[in-house]
Short mmCIF file of C-alpha atoms in Angstrom, two decimals:
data_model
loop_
_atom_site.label_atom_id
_atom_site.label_comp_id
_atom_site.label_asym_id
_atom_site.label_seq_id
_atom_site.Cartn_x
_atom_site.Cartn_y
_atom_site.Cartn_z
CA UNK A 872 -19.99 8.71 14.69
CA UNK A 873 -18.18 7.69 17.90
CA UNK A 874 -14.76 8.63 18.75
CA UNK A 875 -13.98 4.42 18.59
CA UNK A 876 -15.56 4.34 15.12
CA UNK A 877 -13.81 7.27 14.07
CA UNK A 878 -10.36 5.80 14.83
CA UNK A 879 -11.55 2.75 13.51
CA UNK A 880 -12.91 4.52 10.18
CA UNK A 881 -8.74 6.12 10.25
CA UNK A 882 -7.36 2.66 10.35
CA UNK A 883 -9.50 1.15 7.50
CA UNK A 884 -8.20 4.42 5.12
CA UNK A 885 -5.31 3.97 6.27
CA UNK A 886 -4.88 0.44 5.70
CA UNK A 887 -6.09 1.21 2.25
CA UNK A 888 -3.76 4.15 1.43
CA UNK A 889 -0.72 1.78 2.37
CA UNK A 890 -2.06 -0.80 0.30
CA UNK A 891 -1.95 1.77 -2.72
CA UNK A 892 1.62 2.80 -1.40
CA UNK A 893 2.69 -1.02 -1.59
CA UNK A 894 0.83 -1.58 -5.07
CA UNK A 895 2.66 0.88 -6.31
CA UNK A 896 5.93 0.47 -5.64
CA UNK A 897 5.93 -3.14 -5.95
CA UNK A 898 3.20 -4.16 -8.04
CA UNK A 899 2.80 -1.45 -10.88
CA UNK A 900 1.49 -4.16 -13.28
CA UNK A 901 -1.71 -5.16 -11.61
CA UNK A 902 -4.29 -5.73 -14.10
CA UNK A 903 -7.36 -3.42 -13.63
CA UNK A 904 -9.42 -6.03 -13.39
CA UNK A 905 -7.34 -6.75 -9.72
CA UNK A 906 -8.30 -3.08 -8.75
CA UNK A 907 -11.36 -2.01 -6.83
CA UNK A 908 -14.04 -0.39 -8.11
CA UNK A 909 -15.39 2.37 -7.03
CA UNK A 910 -19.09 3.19 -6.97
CA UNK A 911 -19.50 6.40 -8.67
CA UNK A 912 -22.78 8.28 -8.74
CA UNK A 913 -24.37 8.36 -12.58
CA UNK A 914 -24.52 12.38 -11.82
CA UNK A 915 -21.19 12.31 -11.13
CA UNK A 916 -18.81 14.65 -13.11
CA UNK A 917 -15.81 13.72 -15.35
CA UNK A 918 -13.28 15.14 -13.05
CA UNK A 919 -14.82 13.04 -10.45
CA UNK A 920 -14.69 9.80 -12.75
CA UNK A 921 -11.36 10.73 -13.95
CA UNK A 922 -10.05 11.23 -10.01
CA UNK A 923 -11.66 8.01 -9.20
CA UNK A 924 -9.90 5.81 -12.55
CA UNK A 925 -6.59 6.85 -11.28
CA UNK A 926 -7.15 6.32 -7.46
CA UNK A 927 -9.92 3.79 -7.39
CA UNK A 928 -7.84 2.39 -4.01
CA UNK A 929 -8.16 5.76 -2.42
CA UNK A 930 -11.78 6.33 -3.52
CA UNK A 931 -12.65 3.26 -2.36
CA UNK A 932 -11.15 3.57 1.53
CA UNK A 933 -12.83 7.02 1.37
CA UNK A 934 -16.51 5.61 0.53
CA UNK A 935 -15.81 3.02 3.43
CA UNK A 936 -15.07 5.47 5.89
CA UNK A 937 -18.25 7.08 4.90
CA UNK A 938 -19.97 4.00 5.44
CA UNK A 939 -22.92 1.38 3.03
CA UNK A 940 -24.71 2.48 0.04
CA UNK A 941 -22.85 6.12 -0.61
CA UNK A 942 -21.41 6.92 -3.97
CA UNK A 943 -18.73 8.97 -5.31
CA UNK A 944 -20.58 12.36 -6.39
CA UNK A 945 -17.72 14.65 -6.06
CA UNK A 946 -13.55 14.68 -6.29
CA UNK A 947 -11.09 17.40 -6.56
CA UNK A 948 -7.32 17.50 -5.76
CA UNK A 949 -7.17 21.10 -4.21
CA UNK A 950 -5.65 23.76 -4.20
CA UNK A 951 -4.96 22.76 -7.79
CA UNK A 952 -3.28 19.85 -9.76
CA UNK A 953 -0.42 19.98 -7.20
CA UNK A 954 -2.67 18.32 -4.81
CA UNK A 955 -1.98 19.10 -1.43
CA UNK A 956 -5.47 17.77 -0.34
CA UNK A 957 -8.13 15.63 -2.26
CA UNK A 958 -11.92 16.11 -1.58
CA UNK A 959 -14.04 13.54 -1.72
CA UNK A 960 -17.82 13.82 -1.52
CA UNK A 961 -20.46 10.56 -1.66
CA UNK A 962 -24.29 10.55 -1.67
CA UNK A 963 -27.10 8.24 -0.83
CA UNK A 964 -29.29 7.83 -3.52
CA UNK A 965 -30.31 8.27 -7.14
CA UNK A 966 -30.50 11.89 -7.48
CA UNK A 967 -27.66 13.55 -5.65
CA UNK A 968 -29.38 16.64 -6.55
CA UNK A 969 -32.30 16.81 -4.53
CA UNK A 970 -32.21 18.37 -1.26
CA UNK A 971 -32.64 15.15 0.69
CA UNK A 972 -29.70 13.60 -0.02
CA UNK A 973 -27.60 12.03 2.80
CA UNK A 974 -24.28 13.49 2.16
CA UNK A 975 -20.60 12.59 3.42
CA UNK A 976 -17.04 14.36 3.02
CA UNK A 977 -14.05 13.39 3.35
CA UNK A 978 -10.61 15.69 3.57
CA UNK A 979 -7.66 13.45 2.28
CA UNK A 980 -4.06 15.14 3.68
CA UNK A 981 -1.74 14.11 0.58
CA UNK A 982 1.15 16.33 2.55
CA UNK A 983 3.61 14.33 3.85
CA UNK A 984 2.80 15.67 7.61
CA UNK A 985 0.37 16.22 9.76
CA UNK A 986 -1.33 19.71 8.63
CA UNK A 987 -4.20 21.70 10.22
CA UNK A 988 -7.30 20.84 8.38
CA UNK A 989 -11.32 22.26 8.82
CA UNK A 990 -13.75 19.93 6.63
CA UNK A 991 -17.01 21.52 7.08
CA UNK A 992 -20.50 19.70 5.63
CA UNK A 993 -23.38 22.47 5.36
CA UNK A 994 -27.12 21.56 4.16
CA UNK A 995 -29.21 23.86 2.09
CA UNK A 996 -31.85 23.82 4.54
CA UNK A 997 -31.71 27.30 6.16
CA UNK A 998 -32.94 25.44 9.62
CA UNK A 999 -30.30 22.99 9.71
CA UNK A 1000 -27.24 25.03 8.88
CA UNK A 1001 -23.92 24.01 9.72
CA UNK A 1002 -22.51 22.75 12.60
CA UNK A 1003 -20.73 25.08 15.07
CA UNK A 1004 -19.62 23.42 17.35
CA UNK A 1005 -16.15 21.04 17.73
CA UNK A 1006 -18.06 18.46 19.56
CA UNK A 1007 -20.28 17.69 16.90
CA UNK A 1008 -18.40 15.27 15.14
CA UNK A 1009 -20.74 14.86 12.42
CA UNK A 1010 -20.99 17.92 10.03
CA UNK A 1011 -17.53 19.21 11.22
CA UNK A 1012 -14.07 18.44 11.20
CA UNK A 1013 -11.20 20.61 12.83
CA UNK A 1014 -7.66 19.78 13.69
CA UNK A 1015 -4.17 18.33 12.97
CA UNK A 1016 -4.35 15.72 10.50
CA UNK A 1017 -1.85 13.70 9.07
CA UNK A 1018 -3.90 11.17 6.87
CA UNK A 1019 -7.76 13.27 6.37
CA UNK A 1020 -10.54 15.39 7.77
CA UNK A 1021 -13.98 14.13 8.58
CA UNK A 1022 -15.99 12.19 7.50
CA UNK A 1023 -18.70 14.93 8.06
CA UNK A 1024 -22.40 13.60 7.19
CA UNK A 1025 -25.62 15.91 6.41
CA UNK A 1026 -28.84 14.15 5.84
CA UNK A 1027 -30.12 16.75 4.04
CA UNK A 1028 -26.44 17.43 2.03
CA UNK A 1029 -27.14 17.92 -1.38
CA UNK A 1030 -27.59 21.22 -2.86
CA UNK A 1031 -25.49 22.72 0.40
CA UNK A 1032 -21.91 23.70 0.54
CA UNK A 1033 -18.92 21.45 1.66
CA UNK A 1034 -15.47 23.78 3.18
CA UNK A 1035 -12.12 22.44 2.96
CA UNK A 1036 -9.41 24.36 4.36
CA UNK A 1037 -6.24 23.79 4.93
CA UNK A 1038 -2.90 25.46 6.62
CA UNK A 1039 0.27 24.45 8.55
CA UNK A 1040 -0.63 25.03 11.99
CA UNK A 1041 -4.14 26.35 13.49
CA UNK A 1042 -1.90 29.56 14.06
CA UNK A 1043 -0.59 30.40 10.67
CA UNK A 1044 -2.12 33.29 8.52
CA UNK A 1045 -1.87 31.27 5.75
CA UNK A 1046 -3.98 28.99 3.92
CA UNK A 1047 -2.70 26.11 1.72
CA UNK A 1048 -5.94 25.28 0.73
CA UNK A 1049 -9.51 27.71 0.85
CA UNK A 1050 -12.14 26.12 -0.92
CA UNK A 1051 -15.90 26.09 -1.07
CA UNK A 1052 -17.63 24.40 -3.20
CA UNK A 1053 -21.46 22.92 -4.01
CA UNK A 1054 -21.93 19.93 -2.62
CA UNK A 1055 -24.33 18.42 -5.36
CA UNK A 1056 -24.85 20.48 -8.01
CA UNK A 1057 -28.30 21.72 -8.26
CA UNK A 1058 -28.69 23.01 -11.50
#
């Protein structure tokens, strides 16, 4: 993804996070059927489906971002129901599962400033890895964020590991969020 896309892909989320911001404060009584709807992967799991039912505006601007055709697989407010962060993963595809699976991540900053944020996408095939290098835009994420890390892409993402960390400057010692999870799971 090009740096012009990028900031492009910021503005659309962020258009759509306002949006929710406006909704509700001033429109609490829309009727659901006035509310996007996300597209959720059928391997998806309940907290996912639950995550996306009460932020379908959010989900949606994430999958955007991401780009056509990818699903929500994955969601999970981090560290914990306090929320400081959100992390959103979509797939390609009917089985999210399989190694092949074009994957994408997305980081959401629900802090109200700008935090230091690492969203890292990594696929399970031992010759593609993870990215390691800043420049490389598409499988990693690093900086200070004030809306979301990423999106990161793998074409190979399912079955790998997605990295979401989190702190309040690239300096601190301390993490706000630490988390690795399984991208797909691959039982």
């Amino acid at each position: 993804m090009t740096m012009r896309s990028r900031h492009a892909a910021r503005i659309v989320f962020s258009a759509a996070v306002a949006t929710l911001g406006v909704l509700g404060v001033t429109a609490p009584q829309v009727a659901a059927a006035d509310r996007p709807v996300p597209s959720i992967s059928a391997k998806a799991d309940m907290n996912a489906r639950k995550i996306a039912a009460e932020n379908p505006i959010a989900v949606v601007a994430a999958a955007t971002v991401c780009g056509t055709g990818y699903n929500l697989y994955r969601a999970e407010q981090l560290p914990d129901a306090s929320r400081l962060g959100t992390l959103f993963v979509y797939v390609k595809g009917s089985n999210p599962a399989s190694n092949d699976a074009p994957t994408c991540a997305i980081f959401d900053n629900n802090t109200s400033g700008a935090k230091w944020m690492k969203l890292k996408l990594c696929s399970n095939y031992t010759a593609e890895g993870c990215a390691s290098d800043e420049g490389n835009f598409s499988q990693y994420d690093e900086g200070n964020f004030s809306q979301y890390a990423g999106p990161v892409y793998r074409a190979h993402g399912g079955c790998g590991t997605v990295t979401a960390l989190m702190k309040n400057t690239s300096s601190s010692s301390t993490y706000l969020v630490n988390a690795v999870r399984d991208s797909t799971n691959c039982n």
